[in-house]
Short mmCIF file of C-alpha atoms in Angstrom, two decimals:
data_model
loop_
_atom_site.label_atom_id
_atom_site.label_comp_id
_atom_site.label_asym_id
_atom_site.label_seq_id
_atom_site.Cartn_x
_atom_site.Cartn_y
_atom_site.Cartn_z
CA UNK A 279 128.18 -79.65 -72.11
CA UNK A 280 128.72 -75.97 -72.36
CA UNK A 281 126.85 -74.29 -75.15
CA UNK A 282 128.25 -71.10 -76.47
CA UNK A 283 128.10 -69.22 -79.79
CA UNK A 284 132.25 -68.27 -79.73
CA UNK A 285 134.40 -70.82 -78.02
CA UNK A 286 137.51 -68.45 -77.33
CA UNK A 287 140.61 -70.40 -76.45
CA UNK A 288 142.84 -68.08 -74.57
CA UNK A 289 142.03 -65.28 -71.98
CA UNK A 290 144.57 -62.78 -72.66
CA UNK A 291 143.85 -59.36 -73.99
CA UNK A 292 142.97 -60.70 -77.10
CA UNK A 293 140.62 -62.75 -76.21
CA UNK A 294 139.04 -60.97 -73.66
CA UNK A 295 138.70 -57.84 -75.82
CA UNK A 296 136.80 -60.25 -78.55
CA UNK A 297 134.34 -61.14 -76.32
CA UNK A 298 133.28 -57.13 -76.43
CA UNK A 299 133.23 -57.22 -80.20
CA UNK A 300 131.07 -60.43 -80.08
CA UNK A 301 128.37 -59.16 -77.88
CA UNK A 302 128.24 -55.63 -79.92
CA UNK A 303 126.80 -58.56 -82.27
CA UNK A 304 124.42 -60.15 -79.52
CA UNK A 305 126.86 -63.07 -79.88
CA UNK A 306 127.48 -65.35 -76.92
CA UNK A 307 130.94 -65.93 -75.83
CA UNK A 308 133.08 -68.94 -73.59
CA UNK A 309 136.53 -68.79 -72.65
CA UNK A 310 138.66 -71.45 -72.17
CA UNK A 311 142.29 -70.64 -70.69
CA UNK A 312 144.98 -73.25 -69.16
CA UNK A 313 146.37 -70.43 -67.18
CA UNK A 314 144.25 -69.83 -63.90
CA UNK A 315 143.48 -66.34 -64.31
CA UNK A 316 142.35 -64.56 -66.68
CA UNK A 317 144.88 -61.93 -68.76
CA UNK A 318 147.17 -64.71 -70.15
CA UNK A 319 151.05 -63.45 -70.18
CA UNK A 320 149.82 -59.54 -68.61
CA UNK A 321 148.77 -61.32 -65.66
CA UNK A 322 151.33 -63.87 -64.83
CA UNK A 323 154.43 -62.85 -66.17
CA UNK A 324 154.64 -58.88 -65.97
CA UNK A 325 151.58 -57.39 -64.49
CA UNK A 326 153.25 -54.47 -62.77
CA UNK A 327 154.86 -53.58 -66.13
CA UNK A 328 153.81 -50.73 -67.92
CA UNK A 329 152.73 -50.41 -71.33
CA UNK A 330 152.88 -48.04 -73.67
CA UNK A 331 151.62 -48.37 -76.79
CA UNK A 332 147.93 -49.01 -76.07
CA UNK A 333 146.21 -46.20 -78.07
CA UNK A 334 144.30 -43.49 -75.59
CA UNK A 335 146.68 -44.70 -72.90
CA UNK A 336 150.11 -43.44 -72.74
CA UNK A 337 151.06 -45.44 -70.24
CA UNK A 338 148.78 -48.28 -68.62
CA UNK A 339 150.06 -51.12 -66.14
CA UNK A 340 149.80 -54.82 -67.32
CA UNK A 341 147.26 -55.96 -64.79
CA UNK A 342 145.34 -52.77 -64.99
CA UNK A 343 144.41 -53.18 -69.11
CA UNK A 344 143.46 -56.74 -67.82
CA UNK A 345 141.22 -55.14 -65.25
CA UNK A 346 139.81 -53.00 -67.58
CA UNK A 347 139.01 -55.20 -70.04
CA UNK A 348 137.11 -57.27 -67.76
CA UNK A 349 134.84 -54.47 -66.89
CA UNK A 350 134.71 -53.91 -70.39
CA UNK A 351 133.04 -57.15 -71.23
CA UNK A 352 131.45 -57.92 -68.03
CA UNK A 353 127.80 -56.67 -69.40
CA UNK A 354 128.04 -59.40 -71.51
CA UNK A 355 128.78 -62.18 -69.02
CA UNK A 356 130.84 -64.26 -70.56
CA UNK A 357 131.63 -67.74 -69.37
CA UNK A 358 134.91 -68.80 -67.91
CA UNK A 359 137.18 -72.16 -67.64
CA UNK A 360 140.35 -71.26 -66.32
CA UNK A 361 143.15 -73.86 -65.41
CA UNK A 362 141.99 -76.29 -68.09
CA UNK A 363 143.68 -76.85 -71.46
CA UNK A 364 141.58 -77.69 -75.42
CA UNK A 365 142.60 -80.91 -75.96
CA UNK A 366 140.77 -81.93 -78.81
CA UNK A 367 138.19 -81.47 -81.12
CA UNK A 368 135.79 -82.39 -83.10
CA UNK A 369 133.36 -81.15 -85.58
CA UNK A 370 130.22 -82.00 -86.32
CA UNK A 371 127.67 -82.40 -88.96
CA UNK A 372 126.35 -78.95 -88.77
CA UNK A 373 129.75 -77.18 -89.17
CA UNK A 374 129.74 -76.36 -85.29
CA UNK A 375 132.57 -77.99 -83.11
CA UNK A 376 132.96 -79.83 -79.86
CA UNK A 377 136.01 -79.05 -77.89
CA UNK A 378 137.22 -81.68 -74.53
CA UNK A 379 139.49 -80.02 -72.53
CA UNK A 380 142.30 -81.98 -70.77
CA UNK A 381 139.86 -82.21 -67.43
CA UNK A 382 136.77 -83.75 -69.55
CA UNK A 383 134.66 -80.68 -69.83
CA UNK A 384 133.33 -80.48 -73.31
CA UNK A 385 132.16 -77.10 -75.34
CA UNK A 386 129.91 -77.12 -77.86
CA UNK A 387 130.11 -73.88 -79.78
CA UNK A 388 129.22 -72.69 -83.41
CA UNK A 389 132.77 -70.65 -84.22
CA UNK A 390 136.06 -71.50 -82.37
CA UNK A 391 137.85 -68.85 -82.02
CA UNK A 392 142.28 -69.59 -80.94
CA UNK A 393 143.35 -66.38 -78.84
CA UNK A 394 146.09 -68.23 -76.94
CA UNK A 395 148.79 -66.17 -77.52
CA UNK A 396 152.22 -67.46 -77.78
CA UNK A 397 150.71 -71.17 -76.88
CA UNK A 398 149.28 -73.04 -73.89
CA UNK A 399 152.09 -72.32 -71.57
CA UNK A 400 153.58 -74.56 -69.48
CA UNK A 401 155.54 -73.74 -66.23
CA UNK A 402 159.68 -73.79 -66.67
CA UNK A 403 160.73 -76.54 -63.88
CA UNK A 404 163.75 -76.33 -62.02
CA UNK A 405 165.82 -78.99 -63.11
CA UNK A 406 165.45 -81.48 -59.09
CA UNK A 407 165.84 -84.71 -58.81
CA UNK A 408 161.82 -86.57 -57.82
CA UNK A 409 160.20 -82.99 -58.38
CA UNK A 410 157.66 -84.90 -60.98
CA UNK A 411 156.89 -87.22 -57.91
CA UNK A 412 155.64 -84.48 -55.72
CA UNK A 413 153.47 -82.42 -58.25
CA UNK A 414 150.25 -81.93 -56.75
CA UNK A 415 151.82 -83.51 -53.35
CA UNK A 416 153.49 -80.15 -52.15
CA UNK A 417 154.65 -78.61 -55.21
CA UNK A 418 152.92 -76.18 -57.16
CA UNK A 419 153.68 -74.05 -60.16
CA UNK A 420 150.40 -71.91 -59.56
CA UNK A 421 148.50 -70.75 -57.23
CA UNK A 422 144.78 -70.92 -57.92
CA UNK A 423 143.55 -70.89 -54.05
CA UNK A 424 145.64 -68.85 -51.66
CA UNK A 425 143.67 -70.44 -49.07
CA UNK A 426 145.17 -73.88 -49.77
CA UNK A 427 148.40 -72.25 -48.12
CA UNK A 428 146.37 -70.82 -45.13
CA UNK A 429 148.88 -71.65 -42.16
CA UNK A 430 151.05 -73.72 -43.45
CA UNK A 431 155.09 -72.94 -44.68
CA UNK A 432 155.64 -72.46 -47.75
CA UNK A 433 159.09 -71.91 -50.14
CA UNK A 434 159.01 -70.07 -52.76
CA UNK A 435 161.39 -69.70 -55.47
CA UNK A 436 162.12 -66.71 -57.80
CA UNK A 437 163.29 -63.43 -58.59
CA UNK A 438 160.20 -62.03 -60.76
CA UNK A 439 156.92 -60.10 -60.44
CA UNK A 440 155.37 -63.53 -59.65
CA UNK A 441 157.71 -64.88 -57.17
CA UNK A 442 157.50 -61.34 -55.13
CA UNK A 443 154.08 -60.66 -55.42
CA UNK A 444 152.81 -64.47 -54.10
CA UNK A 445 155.31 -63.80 -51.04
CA UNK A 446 153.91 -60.68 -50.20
CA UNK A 447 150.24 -61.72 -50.39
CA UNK A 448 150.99 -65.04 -48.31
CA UNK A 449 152.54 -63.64 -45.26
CA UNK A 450 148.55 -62.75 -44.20
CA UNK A 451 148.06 -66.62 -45.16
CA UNK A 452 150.62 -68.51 -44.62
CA UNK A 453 152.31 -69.42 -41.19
CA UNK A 454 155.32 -68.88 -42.63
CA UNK A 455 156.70 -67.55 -45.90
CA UNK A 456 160.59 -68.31 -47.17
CA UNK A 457 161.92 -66.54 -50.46
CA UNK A 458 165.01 -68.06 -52.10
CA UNK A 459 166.50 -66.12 -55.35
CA UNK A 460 169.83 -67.83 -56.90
CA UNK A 461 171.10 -63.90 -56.73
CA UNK A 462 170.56 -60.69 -54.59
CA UNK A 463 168.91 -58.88 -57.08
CA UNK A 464 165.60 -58.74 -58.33
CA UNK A 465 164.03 -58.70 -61.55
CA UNK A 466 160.44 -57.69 -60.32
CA UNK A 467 158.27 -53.97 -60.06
CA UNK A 468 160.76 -51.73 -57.53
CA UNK A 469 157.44 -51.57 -55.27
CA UNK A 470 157.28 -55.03 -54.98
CA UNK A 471 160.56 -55.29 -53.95
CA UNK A 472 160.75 -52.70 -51.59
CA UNK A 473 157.58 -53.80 -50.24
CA UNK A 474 159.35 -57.48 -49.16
CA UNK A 475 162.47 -55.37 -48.09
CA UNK A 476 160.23 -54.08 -45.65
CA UNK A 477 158.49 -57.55 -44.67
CA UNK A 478 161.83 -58.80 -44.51
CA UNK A 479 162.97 -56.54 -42.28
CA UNK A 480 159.64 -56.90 -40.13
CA UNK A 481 160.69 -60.92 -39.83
CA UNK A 482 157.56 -61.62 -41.65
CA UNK A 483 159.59 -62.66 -44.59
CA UNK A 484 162.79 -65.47 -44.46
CA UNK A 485 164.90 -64.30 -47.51
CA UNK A 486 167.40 -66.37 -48.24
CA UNK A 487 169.66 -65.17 -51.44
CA UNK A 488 172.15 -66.16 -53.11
CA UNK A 489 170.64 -69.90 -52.88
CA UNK A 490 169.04 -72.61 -54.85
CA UNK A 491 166.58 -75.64 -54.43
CA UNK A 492 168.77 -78.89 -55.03
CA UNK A 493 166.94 -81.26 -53.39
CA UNK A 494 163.88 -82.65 -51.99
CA UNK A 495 162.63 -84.81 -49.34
CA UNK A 496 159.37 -86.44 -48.46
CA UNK A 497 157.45 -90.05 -48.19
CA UNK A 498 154.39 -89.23 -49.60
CA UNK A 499 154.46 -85.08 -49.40
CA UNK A 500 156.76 -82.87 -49.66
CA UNK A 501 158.60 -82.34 -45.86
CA UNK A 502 161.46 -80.32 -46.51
CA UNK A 503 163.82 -78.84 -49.10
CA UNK A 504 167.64 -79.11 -49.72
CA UNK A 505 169.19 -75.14 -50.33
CA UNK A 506 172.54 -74.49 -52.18
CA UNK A 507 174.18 -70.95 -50.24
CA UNK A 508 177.84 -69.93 -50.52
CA UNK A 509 178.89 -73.71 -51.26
CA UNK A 510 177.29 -75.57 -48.52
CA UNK A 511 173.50 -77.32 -48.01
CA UNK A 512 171.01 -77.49 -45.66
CA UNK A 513 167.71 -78.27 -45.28
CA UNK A 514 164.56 -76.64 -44.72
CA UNK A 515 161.20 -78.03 -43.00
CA UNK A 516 157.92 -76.70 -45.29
CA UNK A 517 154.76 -78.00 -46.54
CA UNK A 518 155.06 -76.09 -49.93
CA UNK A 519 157.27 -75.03 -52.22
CA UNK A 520 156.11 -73.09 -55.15
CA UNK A 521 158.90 -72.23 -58.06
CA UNK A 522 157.96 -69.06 -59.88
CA UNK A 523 160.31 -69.54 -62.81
CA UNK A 524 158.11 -67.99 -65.44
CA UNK A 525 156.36 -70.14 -68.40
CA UNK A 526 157.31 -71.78 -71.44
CA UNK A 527 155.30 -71.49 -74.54
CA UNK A 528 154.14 -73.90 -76.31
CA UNK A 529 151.66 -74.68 -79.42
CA UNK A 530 150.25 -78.11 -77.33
CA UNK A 531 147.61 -79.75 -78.53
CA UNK A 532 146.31 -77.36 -80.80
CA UNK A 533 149.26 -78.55 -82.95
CA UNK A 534 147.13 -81.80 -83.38
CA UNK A 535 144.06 -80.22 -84.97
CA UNK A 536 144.71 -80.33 -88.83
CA UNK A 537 145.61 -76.76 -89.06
CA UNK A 538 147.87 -75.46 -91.28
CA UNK A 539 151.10 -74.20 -88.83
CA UNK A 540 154.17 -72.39 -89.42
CA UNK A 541 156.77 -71.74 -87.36
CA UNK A 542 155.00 -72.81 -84.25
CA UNK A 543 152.27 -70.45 -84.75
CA UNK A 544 148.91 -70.79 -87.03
CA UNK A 545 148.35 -69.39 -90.48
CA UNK A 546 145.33 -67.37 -91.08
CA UNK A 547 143.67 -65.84 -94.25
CA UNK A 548 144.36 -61.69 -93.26
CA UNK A 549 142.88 -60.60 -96.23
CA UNK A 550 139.57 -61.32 -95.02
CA UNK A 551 138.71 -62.18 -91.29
CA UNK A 552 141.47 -64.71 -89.86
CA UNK A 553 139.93 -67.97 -90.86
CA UNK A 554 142.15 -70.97 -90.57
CA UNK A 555 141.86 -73.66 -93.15
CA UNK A 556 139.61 -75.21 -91.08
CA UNK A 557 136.01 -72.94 -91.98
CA UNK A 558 134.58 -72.07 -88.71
CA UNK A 559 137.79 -71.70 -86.57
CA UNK A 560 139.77 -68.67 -86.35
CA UNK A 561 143.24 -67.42 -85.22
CA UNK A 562 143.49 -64.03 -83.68
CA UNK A 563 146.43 -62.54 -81.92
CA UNK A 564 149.96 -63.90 -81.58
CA UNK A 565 149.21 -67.16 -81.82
CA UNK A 566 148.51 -66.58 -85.63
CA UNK A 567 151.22 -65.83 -88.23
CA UNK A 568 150.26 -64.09 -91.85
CA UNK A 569 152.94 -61.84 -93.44
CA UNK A 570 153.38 -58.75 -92.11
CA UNK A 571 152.27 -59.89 -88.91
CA UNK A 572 153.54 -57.89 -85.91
CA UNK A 573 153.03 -59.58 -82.72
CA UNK A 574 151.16 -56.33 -80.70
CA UNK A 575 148.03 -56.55 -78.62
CA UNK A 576 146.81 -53.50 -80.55
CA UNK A 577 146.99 -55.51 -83.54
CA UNK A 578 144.99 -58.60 -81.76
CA UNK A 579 142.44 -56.22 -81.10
CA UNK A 580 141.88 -55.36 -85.01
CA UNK A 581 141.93 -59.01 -85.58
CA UNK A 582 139.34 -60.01 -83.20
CA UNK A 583 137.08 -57.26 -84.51
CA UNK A 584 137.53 -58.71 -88.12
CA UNK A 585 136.91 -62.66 -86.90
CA UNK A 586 133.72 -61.88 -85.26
CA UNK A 587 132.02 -59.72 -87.84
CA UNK A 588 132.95 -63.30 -89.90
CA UNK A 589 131.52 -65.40 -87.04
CA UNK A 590 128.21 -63.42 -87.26
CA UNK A 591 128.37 -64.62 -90.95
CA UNK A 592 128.92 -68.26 -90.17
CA UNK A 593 126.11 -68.46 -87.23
CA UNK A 594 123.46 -65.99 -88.49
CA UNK A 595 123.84 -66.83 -92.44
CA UNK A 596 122.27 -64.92 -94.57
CA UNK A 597 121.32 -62.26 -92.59
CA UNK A 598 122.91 -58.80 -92.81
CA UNK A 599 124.51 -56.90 -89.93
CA UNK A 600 124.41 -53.22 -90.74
CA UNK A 601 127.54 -51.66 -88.52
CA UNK A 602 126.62 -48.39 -86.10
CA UNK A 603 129.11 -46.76 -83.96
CA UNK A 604 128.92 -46.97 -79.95
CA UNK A 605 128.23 -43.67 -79.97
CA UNK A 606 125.30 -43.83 -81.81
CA UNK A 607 124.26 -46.86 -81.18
CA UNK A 608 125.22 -47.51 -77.35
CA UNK A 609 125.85 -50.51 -76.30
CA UNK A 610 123.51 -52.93 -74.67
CA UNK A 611 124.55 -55.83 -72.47
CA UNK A 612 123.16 -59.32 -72.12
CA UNK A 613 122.66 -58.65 -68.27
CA UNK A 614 120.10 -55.82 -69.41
CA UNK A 615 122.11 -52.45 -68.56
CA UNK A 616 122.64 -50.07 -71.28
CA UNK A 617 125.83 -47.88 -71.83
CA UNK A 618 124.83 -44.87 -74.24
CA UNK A 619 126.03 -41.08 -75.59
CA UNK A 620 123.56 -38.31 -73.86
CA UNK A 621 121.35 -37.58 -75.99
CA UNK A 622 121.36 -33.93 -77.46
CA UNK A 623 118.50 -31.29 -76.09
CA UNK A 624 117.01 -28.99 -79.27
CA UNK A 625 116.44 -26.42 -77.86
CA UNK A 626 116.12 -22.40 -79.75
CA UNK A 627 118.57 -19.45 -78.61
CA UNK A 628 116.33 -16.42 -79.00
#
């Protein structure tokens, strides 16, 4: 059992940016992500991509705000479960909740706090005859150990940031890396691409466009795969194949939980501090709808700030937080180091 003040479901920028606002009020945090890696849709789907309407940053890469928000929160150690899903919960006599996720590992934490986005999201499958069969026997839709792939072949499919950025990082793995896109063009960062233009060109890269997986062979793993190109088939020897197709969103089994949904997403009281109707869980980010709501991480960031002055409320009751700037204040971390302004020397001009 993992004990925790905050359960935070969801480890995008939300999330992660709540855990800073928690431990500002010495409030312990756990995150609890299906994805695994933290950063939820920055990391996976576009984290090349700029963005540009982070305030103080005119411009900041996907991946990067993930990085830095990471070091943001990292004097606070937070706890991480990545690659496991809330599947259900429970609450208990004294108002706190247990959350299982779909592995077994349970949470036990005061406030619950929902961060996941757009919804748990689930990897879009290329529509192939058997490819349920060989889940987990050769096919995988993420990868959470490059080392799994050390020397063996592996196929992968897609056109996006993921797609070119596993190939790239594989050929020092991998015995052999194969990239299939259904067209010529693709859809990723122009450095990525140009980057497996040149490992293609190097032979450390098979590219094979335009072409599509249609088939699939294999006893009791994956063996080989059947290609589409200009019309005809043929068939490939490999001991992965790994379809980077993006992911699908979806509410999952958070839908289950008694709270009050609309339009796939969960409504929260905004005129105070994103409460559900369930008292002691929270909805911050996209994955919460109220009206007016604009779906912008700035705008996460506001509500997470909100929730956990709330969730200091609900675990410390009674007692009264007094609010101080950072830069008066500092901030200290639960790992002991201490960020903080210089102070000012007095000191007379004669």
């Amino acid at each position: 059992m993992i004990e925790t003040d905050i359960l935070i479901i969801g480890a995008g920028p939300t999330g992660l940016f709540a855990v800073f606002e928690a431990g500002l009020l010495k409030l312990k945090c756990h995150i609890l992500d299906a994805l695994p890696q933290a950063g939820g849709q920055l990391s996976e789907l576009y984290p090349k991509k700029p963005i540009y309407d982070i305030p103080g940053f005119p411009e900041v890469l996907a991946g990067d705000l993930v990085d830095n928000l990471m070091e943001q929160i990292k004097q606070f150690e937070p706890g991480f479960t990545l690659g496991e899903r809330a599947e259900t919960i429970d609450k208990q006599e004294d108002g706190s909740f247990i959350v299982t996720s779909n592995e077994g590992t349970q949470f036990h934490a005061k406030v619950i706090a929902i961060a996941g986005g757009l919804g748990s999201f689930e990897p879009r499958k290329p529509l192939i005859d058997g490819i349920n069969f060989y889940e987990n026997k050769g096919i995988k839709y993420f990868i959470k150990d490059p080392e799994e792939f050390r020397d063996k072949r592996v196929v992968i499919a897609g056109g996006g940031d993921s797609a070119l950025d596993w190939s790239i990082f594989l050929t020092d793995v991998a015995s052999e890396v194969t990239l299939i896109h259904r067209r010529n063009e693709f859809r990723g960062a122009l450095d990525s691409v140009e980057k497996v233009q040149e490992l293609k060109d190097a032979g450390k890269i098979r590219m094979i466009t335009p072409a599509e997986v249609v088939g699939l062979n294999g006893a009791e793993h994956i063996e080989s795969i059947v290609i589409e190109e200009n019309g005809a088939t043929r068939t490939i020897e490999t001991d992965y194949f790994i379809p980077l197709f993006g992911l699908t969103p979806k509410l999952g089994p958070i839908g289950n939980w008694g709270l009050e949904i609309e339009k796939n997403a969960i409504k929260v009281n905004n005129a105070l501090d994103y409460q559900t109707n369930i008292p002691g869980i929270f909805a911050i980010g996209d994955v919460n709808t109220y009206p007016g709501k604009l779906k912008l991480i700035l705008c996460g960031f506001h509500e997470a700030t909100l929730m956990c002055q709330a969730a200091y409320q609900i675990i410390n009751p009674g007692k009264r937080y007094v609010l101080k700037y950072t830069t008066v204040s500092g901030v200290d971390g639960f790992d002991g180091t201490r960020k903080e302004a210089p102070k000012a020397v007095v000191k007379a001009i004669v």
